[in-house]
Every structure is written in C-alpha cells, then in structure tokens.
Amino acid sequence: QLQLVESGGSLVQPGGSLRLSCAASGFTLDYYVIGWFRQAPGKEREGVSCISSSNGSTYYADSVKGRFTISRDNAKNTVYLQMNSLKPEDTAVYYCAASGRRSRFRLCAYDYYMDYWGKGTLVTVSS
C-alpha cells in the first residue's frame, strides 16, 4: 500500500516559481531516498533532484542547479521541490519516486534506482 501522490503542477510564466509536493502514504518517507524526475513530450525521463534518507545529501541536475531546491518535512510525510526562475525548457510531467536502497546514492538520478513512482503532475512554463 505504499503510495506517492504529486501535486502543485500548473501553468506558470517564464521567471515564475512553483512548489511541487510529493505526499507519501503507507510508509514513512524518512527511511527512503526520494527523487524528482521529469519527462517532456518525445523526450526520455530524466532525474532532476534527489534527497537522501538520512544524512541530508542532495543531488541536482546541472540544468536546475541554483534554481531548484529539494526538501523534506518528515512531520508531514512530504517531500517538496521548490522551482524558481522557471524556463520554458522546464515544461514536463514531474514525477516523484522512492527508493529503499541504503547505498550508492549517486545513482539516484537513474530510473532503475527507484522502487515506487507517483503518477506525475504537469508543469507548463509559457508566456
């Protein structure tokens, strides 16, 4: 019954901000590595950001460094992706995913590292 539900996607103008949420049920998220991925039409899914289950390690794709911030609120069993200075090329369906792995955190940006996936939320950046 482990489930992840994304929310917060919408239409936003270039330069704007959005905060995506990934709410977990059926498990306690602080025991899992959580990642955000995105997929644009006709493109492969790519890893955007990850946060570790224990030591606070984070990963950001080069394309979003300095603009996106991943965080977790264990009391709410939720992980967030704060997206600032949005660009049209950020347009995609954004997915959150969870992994029970305890090692090789540097691989969290790859699909195969993750065990569970949400259904996605659409972010459209356009004027």
XYZ file of C-alpha atoms in Angstrom:
127
model
C 0.000 0.000 0.000
C 2.979 2.304 -0.470
C 1.760 5.294 -2.468
C 3.192 8.592 -3.696
C 0.986 11.457 -4.877
C 2.397 14.550 -6.591
C 0.653 17.910 -6.606
C 1.353 21.555 -7.417
C 1.837 21.459 -11.167
C 0.264 24.269 -13.182
C 0.797 26.810 -15.950
C 3.370 29.444 -14.981
C 5.102 32.261 -16.869
C 8.857 32.212 -17.519
C 10.705 33.516 -14.477
C 7.959 32.385 -12.141
C 8.010 29.872 -9.301
C 6.177 26.720 -8.300
C 6.411 24.326 -5.386
C 5.688 20.685 -6.101
C 4.708 18.314 -3.304
C 5.120 14.556 -3.022
C 2.952 13.107 -0.270
C 3.644 9.575 0.945
C 1.210 7.096 2.436
C 1.721 3.549 3.629
C 5.307 4.227 4.666
C 7.463 6.743 6.500
C 9.397 8.732 3.913
C 12.392 9.448 6.133
C 13.506 5.843 5.587
C 13.630 6.303 1.797
C 15.634 8.162 -0.786
C 13.213 10.408 -2.679
C 13.803 11.664 -6.192
C 12.115 14.013 -8.625
C 12.136 13.130 -12.316
C 10.633 14.827 -15.343
C 9.620 13.858 -18.848
C 8.829 16.221 -21.693
C 6.847 15.039 -24.746
C 9.062 12.981 -27.030
C 11.927 13.013 -24.525
C 13.401 10.445 -22.170
C 12.653 10.735 -18.483
C 15.490 12.436 -16.613
C 16.455 12.731 -12.984
C 16.063 16.275 -11.632
C 16.856 16.072 -7.922
C 17.180 13.585 -5.048
C 17.403 13.738 -1.274
C 18.882 11.019 0.910
C 17.101 9.101 3.644
C 19.448 10.016 6.488
C 22.386 12.398 6.095
C 20.712 15.148 4.074
C 22.694 14.568 0.893
C 21.153 16.109 -2.204
C 21.613 15.844 -5.939
C 20.654 18.332 -8.652
C 20.882 18.003 -12.390
C 23.121 20.650 -13.937
C 20.137 22.125 -15.756
C 18.390 23.060 -12.483
C 21.258 23.843 -10.096
C 20.785 27.196 -8.411
C 17.107 27.324 -9.370
C 15.502 24.239 -7.774
C 15.638 23.131 -4.131
C 14.561 19.759 -2.761
C 13.471 19.430 0.867
C 11.548 17.110 3.145
C 9.124 17.606 6.023
C 9.036 14.342 7.931
C 6.195 15.521 10.185
C 4.003 15.869 7.082
C 5.495 12.809 5.360
C 6.066 15.015 2.324
C 8.943 15.970 0.021
C 8.964 19.260 -1.881
C 10.597 20.616 -4.994
C 10.804 24.410 -4.973
C 11.279 25.619 -8.547
C 12.359 29.220 -9.130
C 13.316 31.178 -12.242
C 11.392 28.729 -14.384
C 12.230 28.427 -18.066
C 10.178 27.071 -20.980
C 12.538 24.097 -21.151
C 11.383 23.096 -17.652
C 7.996 22.152 -19.134
C 7.365 18.477 -18.402
C 5.426 15.983 -16.353
C 7.187 15.785 -12.995
C 7.256 12.510 -11.059
C 8.367 11.722 -7.547
C 9.838 8.332 -6.727
C 11.095 6.456 -3.672
C 13.928 4.006 -3.123
C 14.688 1.782 -0.156
C 18.345 1.480 -1.119
C 20.942 2.324 1.511
C 23.968 2.841 -0.709
C 25.159 4.332 -3.998
C 23.141 7.500 -3.555
C 24.972 8.987 -6.541
C 22.843 6.719 -8.755
C 19.549 8.201 -7.563
C 19.047 10.122 -10.827
C 18.564 6.852 -12.734
C 15.143 5.239 -13.056
C 16.411 1.819 -12.005
C 17.434 3.124 -8.575
C 13.801 3.793 -7.659
C 11.225 1.266 -6.423
C 7.967 3.260 -6.314
C 6.567 6.011 -8.524
C 3.799 8.574 -8.413
C 1.586 9.278 -11.412
C 3.040 12.711 -12.146
C 1.979 16.355 -12.212
C 2.213 18.619 -15.265
C 4.287 21.806 -15.201
C 3.920 24.134 -18.190
C 6.173 27.199 -18.438
C 4.895 29.542 -21.128
C 4.016 33.178 -21.710
